[in-house]
Amino acid sequence: MQNQGKWRQTLDMIGASSTPAHRYHMSGLSVRSGIVLPMQTDHRPDAAPVDVTIELGDVPDRLNEFTHRGANWWSNADHCLLILPGIGRFLASGGRQLTVMPDPGIAVDDLVVFITGTVMSAVLYQRGAFLLHASAVVHDGRAYVFCGSSGAGKSTLSAALVRAGCEFLSDDLCSIRHSADAPPLVEADGRTLRLYDDSIRTLGLADAVGARVRQQIEKFYVEPPSGSGLRAGSVPLGAIYMLGDANPTHPEGLTRLPPLDAAQALLRESYRRRLALAYSAKGALAARTATLLKYTGVFACHRRRDLSRLDEGVDLLMSHWKGLS
Amino acid sequence: MASLPPGLVWLASYPKSGNTWMRVLLANLLANGDRPQNINALPEEEHLISRWRFADETLIEPDLLSQKEMASLRRAQADYVAATVTKAFVCKTHERFGEEVLGRSARCAIYLVRDPRDTAISMSHHMGVSLDETITRMTDPAAHTGTPLQIRTRIGDWAGHVGAWTDQDVLPVLTVRYEDLRTDTAASLSRVVAFLGGEATEAQIQRAVGYSGLEELQRQEEARGFRERLAHQKRFFRSGLVGEWRDVLTESQLSVVEQHGLKVMKRWGYSRALDDQG
């Protein structure tokens, strides 16, 4: 329960803007931030040396030399610049530094969701990470990962599984560490859940709700149901699920994807796919995906978008895990 | 081989005005295949209103942005796509034109217009709601659409939609009447290809038209389904009839539609029911 108090304190502090450095644990990295982030503070006495530093500062309005770009971002080997008009500018540098410059009149707390998501992923990719747009829980010592586009129900399903006895591992962004000859591991993470009001009500988590994700957005930071503390280490990967809507061509249920379909699905669900490609040598992402598939099953999980049937999905998955072991 | 010059082209229409049919025609024309194109191979991500594509190109999830912030990034996305696309990208949209959202960088636009009285019947079937509710929606300047897969977009009212696309002076626009497309599909398709600066022989046009007939679309939907069909719909490709409104709409429904859009209707050759009978 002591941990729950710390979560609440941190969630309530969002908006306190720039303060002396806080320590966090993101995707297996130790992070020192001059900005209060919506996640559990890393108070562990044995906290690792700082891997990444986050601070407010000047960010340029262009990268003069870039190798990749999108509608509002530019990247090269050492830098990734993201510009959100009317919101702010963000620079990820050398896999070690994340600099934030809010637009005039914009509060820092209205930017943190971009810092902990897209911009942190750029830092992670600069360090060679493999990231999925996914949430994850732990059951019987194995990590189960749920991929899906925004709105597919990753966070809600993870919270329901935690309510049913699993341990919360990560939300929205999943970092997977793997080598050529060892089973993959899902990195421990300190980010919190993000849920809409209807999911919060269905899950009975009203008492665990913190600040809004952004001032104008009806989505909230929510303390994970178990209130579990930071994990000490990474967790062996059990299986990956691709969440999708059930329809006449895809009935409800779980189906193991053939290797080619699984590889395509994993590429599609790479976290900020174009950044993943920008920071991968040619063919490297495909090779790492193939390595992952040597050890891990990827399953399509088609469900009805119906919160009243959430527990059926939980039962389906927990039964599935028994068959996997 | 039939071809179109590279660049972004909006294929715009109010919903249920022939947009999917034109996509199928162009897909068959450009495929140069020896059999009809699979109607389920018109990918969702080829629409710029795909939520996944928006997040892929801007690195930001749409549900983290206000409507104003979305508009700004959507404009940046459209301009980026227009600047970087290396082949012809004829992009379906039902959105009301606004350069603050769609940008100024597309090459041009094809706009499909259809008699709103027939559109109302088709939309009513498509959405699974009554004709009265459909007509209320068609006369609502604030009407929006959005799905779990597609970002929220402004459709607006029928007359405002037609005017916003056909009267704008940002992009060159060719307006094609659905009724003309039904009457002489080959001639309409040839006009579209010529407007786009493309190349196609008469034989290629005829083959594309043959592969895109309503019977073929219904046959494919019967055999394999159509991914854009909504759950409550019996089928997506229904009748495609012209003038069905004469047998279906009540006098009061006709009155509401015509009161709303008569000026625009007349401009595009759709006479008032009363005048029609006289």
PDB file of N, CA and C in Angstrom, chain B residues 172-237:
ATOM      1  N   PRO B 172      -7.461  22.883 -58.876  1.00  0.00           N
ATOM      2  CA  PRO B 172      -8.320  22.619 -60.038  1.00  0.00           C
ATOM      3  C   PRO B 172      -9.241  21.446 -59.711  1.00  0.00           C
ATOM      4  N   VAL B 173     -10.497  21.530 -60.105  1.00  0.00           N
ATOM      5  CA  VAL B 173     -11.440  20.456 -59.778  1.00  0.00           C
ATOM      6  C   VAL B 173     -12.283  20.094 -61.004  1.00  0.00           C
ATOM      7  N   LEU B 174     -12.458  18.802 -61.213  1.00  0.00           N
ATOM      8  CA  LEU B 174     -13.368  18.313 -62.252  1.00  0.00           C
ATOM      9  C   LEU B 174     -14.565  17.693 -61.544  1.00  0.00           C
ATOM     10  N   THR B 175     -15.750  18.190 -61.838  1.00  0.00           N
ATOM     11  CA  THR B 175     -16.943  17.639 -61.217  1.00  0.00           C
ATOM     12  C   THR B 175     -17.600  16.642 -62.164  1.00  0.00           C
ATOM     13  N   VAL B 176     -17.896  15.456 -61.639  1.00  0.00           N
ATOM     14  CA  VAL B 176     -18.523  14.388 -62.429  1.00  0.00           C
ATOM     15  C   VAL B 176     -19.865  14.061 -61.785  1.00  0.00           C
ATOM     16  N   ARG B 177     -20.920  14.114 -62.590  1.00  0.00           N
ATOM     17  CA  ARG B 177     -22.246  13.742 -62.052  1.00  0.00           C
ATOM     18  C   ARG B 177     -22.374  12.217 -62.026  1.00  0.00           C
ATOM     19  N   TYR B 178     -22.860  11.699 -60.908  1.00  0.00           N
ATOM     20  CA  TYR B 178     -23.073  10.262 -60.772  1.00  0.00           C
ATOM     21  C   TYR B 178     -23.982   9.757 -61.891  1.00  0.00           C
ATOM     22  N   GLU B 179     -24.981  10.536 -62.219  1.00  0.00           N
ATOM     23  CA  GLU B 179     -25.963  10.120 -63.231  1.00  0.00           C
ATOM     24  C   GLU B 179     -25.286   9.968 -64.594  1.00  0.00           C
ATOM     25  N   ASP B 180     -24.332  10.845 -64.896  1.00  0.00           N
ATOM     26  CA  ASP B 180     -23.592  10.729 -66.159  1.00  0.00           C
ATOM     27  C   ASP B 180     -22.672   9.507 -66.126  1.00  0.00           C
ATOM     28  N   LEU B 181     -22.150   9.229 -64.943  1.00  0.00           N
ATOM     29  CA  LEU B 181     -21.292   8.050 -64.786  1.00  0.00           C
ATOM     30  C   LEU B 181     -22.105   6.787 -65.051  1.00  0.00           C
ATOM     31  N   ARG B 182     -23.360   6.778 -64.634  1.00  0.00           N
ATOM     32  CA  ARG B 182     -24.229   5.631 -64.885  1.00  0.00           C
ATOM     33  C   ARG B 182     -24.600   5.541 -66.366  1.00  0.00           C
ATOM     34  N   THR B 183     -24.917   6.684 -66.959  1.00  0.00           N
ATOM     35  CA  THR B 183     -25.409   6.698 -68.335  1.00  0.00           C
ATOM     36  C   THR B 183     -24.316   6.301 -69.318  1.00  0.00           C
ATOM     37  N   ASP B 184     -23.141   6.891 -69.162  1.00  0.00           N
ATOM     38  CA  ASP B 184     -22.035   6.590 -70.066  1.00  0.00           C
ATOM     39  C   ASP B 184     -20.741   6.547 -69.251  1.00  0.00           C
ATOM     40  N   THR B 185     -20.499   5.383 -68.656  1.00  0.00           N
ATOM     41  CA  THR B 185     -19.370   5.243 -67.734  1.00  0.00           C
ATOM     42  C   THR B 185     -18.043   5.510 -68.452  1.00  0.00           C
ATOM     43  N   ALA B 186     -17.922   4.973 -69.657  1.00  0.00           N
ATOM     44  CA  ALA B 186     -16.661   5.113 -70.386  1.00  0.00           C
ATOM     45  C   ALA B 186     -16.343   6.582 -70.664  1.00  0.00           C
ATOM     46  N   ALA B 187     -17.360   7.343 -71.058  1.00  0.00           N
ATOM     47  CA  ALA B 187     -17.129   8.760 -71.375  1.00  0.00           C
ATOM     48  C   ALA B 187     -16.694   9.520 -70.120  1.00  0.00           C
ATOM     49  N   SER B 188     -17.346   9.224 -68.987  1.00  0.00           N
ATOM     50  CA  SER B 188     -16.986   9.912 -67.739  1.00  0.00           C
ATOM     51  C   SER B 188     -15.575   9.541 -67.300  1.00  0.00           C
ATOM     52  N   LEU B 189     -15.241   8.265 -67.417  1.00  0.00           N
ATOM     53  CA  LEU B 189     -13.897   7.828 -67.015  1.00  0.00           C
ATOM     54  C   LEU B 189     -12.838   8.466 -67.919  1.00  0.00           C
ATOM     55  N   SER B 190     -13.148   8.571 -69.206  1.00  0.00           N
ATOM     56  CA  SER B 190     -12.204   9.217 -70.126  1.00  0.00           C
ATOM     57  C   SER B 190     -11.978  10.677 -69.749  1.00  0.00           C
ATOM     58  N   ARG B 191     -13.061  11.358 -69.349  1.00  0.00           N
ATOM     59  CA  ARG B 191     -12.929  12.762 -68.915  1.00  0.00           C
ATOM     60  C   ARG B 191     -12.011  12.864 -67.712  1.00  0.00           C
ATOM     61  N   VAL B 192     -12.176  11.923 -66.778  1.00  0.00           N
ATOM     62  CA  VAL B 192     -11.355  11.941 -65.557  1.00  0.00           C
ATOM     63  C   VAL B 192      -9.885  11.743 -65.920  1.00  0.00           C
ATOM     64  N   VAL B 193      -9.609  10.758 -66.767  1.00  0.00           N
ATOM     65  CA  VAL B 193      -8.217  10.463 -67.144  1.00  0.00           C
ATOM     66  C   VAL B 193      -7.606  11.676 -67.870  1.00  0.00           C
ATOM     67  N   ALA B 194      -8.384  12.276 -68.756  1.00  0.00           N
ATOM     68  CA  ALA B 194      -7.874  13.445 -69.489  1.00  0.00           C
ATOM     69  C   ALA B 194      -7.597  14.602 -68.538  1.00  0.00           C
ATOM     70  N   PHE B 195      -8.513  14.843 -67.602  1.00  0.00           N
ATOM     71  CA  PHE B 195      -8.335  15.936 -66.635  1.00  0.00           C
ATOM     72  C   PHE B 195      -7.077  15.729 -65.795  1.00  0.00           C
ATOM     73  N   LEU B 196      -6.824  14.453 -65.463  1.00  0.00           N
ATOM     74  CA  LEU B 196      -5.652  14.152 -64.617  1.00  0.00           C
ATOM     75  C   LEU B 196      -4.350  14.161 -65.418  1.00  0.00           C
ATOM     76  N   GLY B 197      -4.459  14.304 -66.739  1.00  0.00           N
ATOM     77  CA  GLY B 197      -3.256  14.289 -67.564  1.00  0.00           C
ATOM     78  C   GLY B 197      -2.720  12.891 -67.768  1.00  0.00           C
ATOM     79  N   GLY B 198      -3.598  11.887 -67.665  1.00  0.00           N
ATOM     80  CA  GLY B 198      -3.173  10.496 -67.813  1.00  0.00           C
ATOM     81  C   GLY B 198      -3.298  10.002 -69.241  1.00  0.00           C
ATOM     82  N   GLU B 199      -2.972   8.734 -69.389  1.00  0.00           N
ATOM     83  CA  GLU B 199      -3.058   8.106 -70.713  1.00  0.00           C
ATOM     84  C   GLU B 199      -3.826   6.804 -70.607  1.00  0.00           C
ATOM     85  N   ALA B 200      -4.758   6.601 -71.531  1.00  0.00           N
ATOM     86  CA  ALA B 200      -5.494   5.339 -71.596  1.00  0.00           C
ATOM     87  C   ALA B 200      -6.131   5.229 -72.974  1.00  0.00           C
ATOM     88  N   THR B 201      -6.031   4.056 -73.561  1.00  0.00           N
ATOM     89  CA  THR B 201      -6.669   3.855 -74.862  1.00  0.00           C
ATOM     90  C   THR B 201      -8.156   3.576 -74.653  1.00  0.00           C
ATOM     91  N   GLU B 202      -8.894   3.675 -75.733  1.00  0.00           N
ATOM     92  CA  GLU B 202     -10.330   3.396 -75.664  1.00  0.00           C
ATOM     93  C   GLU B 202     -10.557   1.958 -75.176  1.00  0.00           C
ATOM     94  N   ALA B 203      -9.712   1.043 -75.662  1.00  0.00           N
ATOM     95  CA  ALA B 203      -9.865  -0.365 -75.262  1.00  0.00           C
ATOM     96  C   ALA B 203      -9.606  -0.536 -73.765  1.00  0.00           C
ATOM     97  N   GLN B 204      -8.624   0.193 -73.255  1.00  0.00           N
ATOM     98  CA  GLN B 204      -8.323   0.087 -71.813  1.00  0.00           C
ATOM     99  C   GLN B 204      -9.471   0.655 -70.967  1.00  0.00           C
ATOM    100  N   ILE B 205     -10.036   1.764 -71.450  1.00  0.00           N
ATOM    101  CA  ILE B 205     -11.195   2.340 -70.759  1.00  0.00           C
ATOM    102  C   ILE B 205     -12.352   1.333 -70.749  1.00  0.00           C
ATOM    103  N   GLN B 206     -12.626   0.751 -71.896  1.00  0.00           N
ATOM    104  CA  GLN B 206     -13.756  -0.188 -72.007  1.00  0.00           C
ATOM    105  C   GLN B 206     -13.534  -1.405 -71.114  1.00  0.00           C
ATOM    106  N   ARG B 207     -12.291  -1.875 -71.055  1.00  0.00           N
ATOM    107  CA  ARG B 207     -12.017  -3.040 -70.217  1.00  0.00           C
ATOM    108  C   ARG B 207     -12.231  -2.695 -68.738  1.00  0.00           C
ATOM    109  N   ALA B 208     -11.757  -1.533 -68.312  1.00  0.00           N
ATOM    110  CA  ALA B 208     -11.939  -1.114 -66.915  1.00  0.00           C
ATOM    111  C   ALA B 208     -13.427  -0.996 -66.586  1.00  0.00           C
ATOM    112  N   VAL B 209     -14.179  -0.444 -67.505  1.00  0.00           N
ATOM    113  CA  VAL B 209     -15.624  -0.294 -67.282  1.00  0.00           C
ATOM    114  C   VAL B 209     -16.267  -1.680 -67.162  1.00  0.00           C
ATOM    115  N   GLY B 210     -15.869  -2.594 -68.033  1.00  0.00           N
ATOM    116  CA  GLY B 210     -16.418  -3.948 -67.998  1.00  0.00           C
ATOM    117  C   GLY B 210     -16.101  -4.681 -66.696  1.00  0.00           C
ATOM    118  N   TYR B 211     -14.922  -4.424 -66.160  1.00  0.00           N
ATOM    119  CA  TYR B 211     -14.508  -5.088 -64.915  1.00  0.00           C
ATOM    120  C   TYR B 211     -15.138  -4.433 -63.673  1.00  0.00           C
ATOM    121  N   SER B 212     -15.778  -3.289 -63.860  1.00  0.00           N
ATOM    122  CA  SER B 212     -16.246  -2.517 -62.699  1.00  0.00           C
ATOM    123  C   SER B 212     -17.758  -2.387 -62.650  1.00  0.00           C
ATOM    124  N   GLY B 213     -18.477  -3.188 -63.446  1.00  0.00           N
ATOM    125  CA  GLY B 213     -19.937  -3.091 -63.478  1.00  0.00           C
ATOM    126  C   GLY B 213     -20.555  -3.488 -62.150  1.00  0.00           C
ATOM    127  N   LEU B 214     -21.756  -2.988 -61.891  1.00  0.00           N
ATOM    128  CA  LEU B 214     -22.436  -3.274 -60.630  1.00  0.00           C
ATOM    129  C   LEU B 214     -22.598  -4.776 -60.418  1.00  0.00           C
ATOM    130  N   GLU B 215     -22.892  -5.508 -61.498  1.00  0.00           N
ATOM    131  CA  GLU B 215     -23.069  -6.958 -61.363  1.00  0.00           C
ATOM    132  C   GLU B 215     -21.770  -7.619 -60.891  1.00  0.00           C
ATOM    133  N   GLU B 216     -20.640  -7.151 -61.406  1.00  0.00           N
ATOM    134  CA  GLU B 216     -19.351  -7.712 -61.001  1.00  0.00           C
ATOM    135  C   GLU B 216     -19.063  -7.392 -59.524  1.00  0.00           C
ATOM    136  N   LEU B 217     -19.349  -6.149 -59.129  1.00  0.00           N
ATOM    137  CA  LEU B 217     -19.107  -5.749 -57.743  1.00  0.00           C
ATOM    138  C   LEU B 217     -20.000  -6.555 -56.801  1.00  0.00           C
ATOM    139  N   GLN B 218     -21.268  -6.736 -57.203  1.00  0.00           N
ATOM    140  CA  GLN B 218     -22.188  -7.521 -56.369  1.00  0.00           C
ATOM    141  C   GLN B 218     -21.740  -8.989 -56.327  1.00  0.00           C
ATOM    142  N   ARG B 219     -21.231  -9.498 -57.464  1.00  0.00           N
ATOM    143  CA  ARG B 219     -20.774 -10.892 -57.510  1.00  0.00           C
ATOM    144  C   ARG B 219     -19.605 -11.092 -56.527  1.00  0.00           C
ATOM    145  N   GLN B 220     -18.662 -10.151 -56.553  1.00  0.00           N
ATOM    146  CA  GLN B 220     -17.521 -10.269 -55.632  1.00  0.00           C
ATOM    147  C   GLN B 220     -17.963 -10.152 -54.173  1.00  0.00           C
ATOM    148  N   GLU B 221     -18.881  -9.211 -53.927  1.00  0.00           N
ATOM    149  CA  GLU B 221     -19.346  -9.036 -52.550  1.00  0.00           C
ATOM    150  C   GLU B 221     -20.069 -10.296 -52.070  1.00  0.00           C
ATOM    151  N   GLU B 222     -20.860 -10.895 -52.958  1.00  0.00           N
ATOM    152  CA  GLU B 222     -21.578 -12.131 -52.616  1.00  0.00           C
ATOM    153  C   GLU B 222     -20.580 -13.260 -52.306  1.00  0.00           C
ATOM    154  N   ALA B 223     -19.533 -13.328 -53.123  1.00  0.00           N
ATOM    155  CA  ALA B 223     -18.576 -14.432 -52.984  1.00  0.00           C
ATOM    156  C   ALA B 223     -17.620 -14.245 -51.803  1.00  0.00           C
ATOM    157  N   ARG B 224     -17.116 -13.007 -51.620  1.00  0.00           N
ATOM    158  CA  ARG B 224     -16.048 -12.811 -50.637  1.00  0.00           C
ATOM    159  C   ARG B 224     -16.335 -11.726 -49.604  1.00  0.00           C
ATOM    160  N   GLY B 225     -17.505 -11.102 -49.705  1.00  0.00           N
ATOM    161  CA  GLY B 225     -17.801  -9.991 -48.813  1.00  0.00           C
ATOM    162  C   GLY B 225     -17.036  -8.737 -49.242  1.00  0.00           C
ATOM    163  N   PHE B 226     -17.348  -7.605 -48.591  1.00  0.00           N
ATOM    164  CA  PHE B 226     -16.666  -6.345 -48.883  1.00  0.00           C
ATOM    165  C   PHE B 226     -16.296  -5.708 -47.553  1.00  0.00           C
ATOM    166  N   ARG B 227     -15.026  -5.435 -47.364  1.00  0.00           N
ATOM    167  CA  ARG B 227     -14.536  -4.991 -46.063  1.00  0.00           C
ATOM    168  C   ARG B 227     -15.112  -3.654 -45.626  1.00  0.00           C
ATOM    169  N   GLU B 228     -15.632  -2.863 -46.558  1.00  0.00           N
ATOM    170  CA  GLU B 228     -16.179  -1.568 -46.167  1.00  0.00           C
ATOM    171  C   GLU B 228     -17.675  -1.641 -45.853  1.00  0.00           C
ATOM    172  N   ARG B 229     -18.266  -2.846 -45.996  1.00  0.00           N
ATOM    173  CA  ARG B 229     -19.676  -3.016 -45.635  1.00  0.00           C
ATOM    174  C   ARG B 229     -19.813  -2.911 -44.114  1.00  0.00           C
ATOM    175  N   LEU B 230     -20.856  -2.204 -43.658  1.00  0.00           N
ATOM    176  CA  LEU B 230     -21.079  -2.086 -42.222  1.00  0.00           C
ATOM    177  C   LEU B 230     -21.878  -3.289 -41.729  1.00  0.00           C
ATOM    178  N   ALA B 231     -21.794  -3.556 -40.423  1.00  0.00           N
ATOM    179  CA  ALA B 231     -22.338  -4.796 -39.857  1.00  0.00           C
ATOM    180  C   ALA B 231     -23.835  -4.970 -40.152  1.00  0.00           C
ATOM    181  N   HIS B 232     -24.595  -3.852 -40.113  1.00  0.00           N
ATOM    182  CA  HIS B 232     -26.046  -3.987 -40.279  1.00  0.00           C
ATOM    183  C   HIS B 232     -26.466  -4.086 -41.753  1.00  0.00           C
ATOM    184  N   GLN B 233     -25.530  -3.835 -42.668  1.00  0.00           N
ATOM    185  CA  GLN B 233     -25.894  -3.816 -44.092  1.00  0.00           C
ATOM    186  C   GLN B 233     -26.027  -5.217 -44.658  1.00  0.00           C
ATOM    187  N   LYS B 234     -27.101  -5.414 -45.461  1.00  0.00           N
ATOM    188  CA  LYS B 234     -27.229  -6.690 -46.151  1.00  0.00           C
ATOM    189  C   LYS B 234     -26.146  -6.772 -47.218  1.00  0.00           C
ATOM    190  N   ARG B 235     -25.972  -5.700 -47.947  1.00  0.00           N
ATOM    191  CA  ARG B 235     -24.874  -5.635 -48.901  1.00  0.00           C
ATOM    192  C   ARG B 235     -24.503  -4.173 -49.152  1.00  0.00           C
ATOM    193  N   PHE B 236     -23.259  -3.925 -49.558  1.00  0.00           N
ATOM    194  CA  PHE B 236     -22.770  -2.562 -49.789  1.00  0.00           C
ATOM    195  C   PHE B 236     -23.205  -2.083 -51.169  1.00  0.00           C
ATOM    196  N   PHE B 237     -22.940  -2.935 -52.176  1.00  0.00           N
ATOM    197  CA  PHE B 237     -23.282  -2.553 -53.557  1.00  0.00           C
ATOM    198  C   PHE B 237     -24.750  -2.916 -53.791  1.00  0.00           C
TER     199      PHE B 237
END
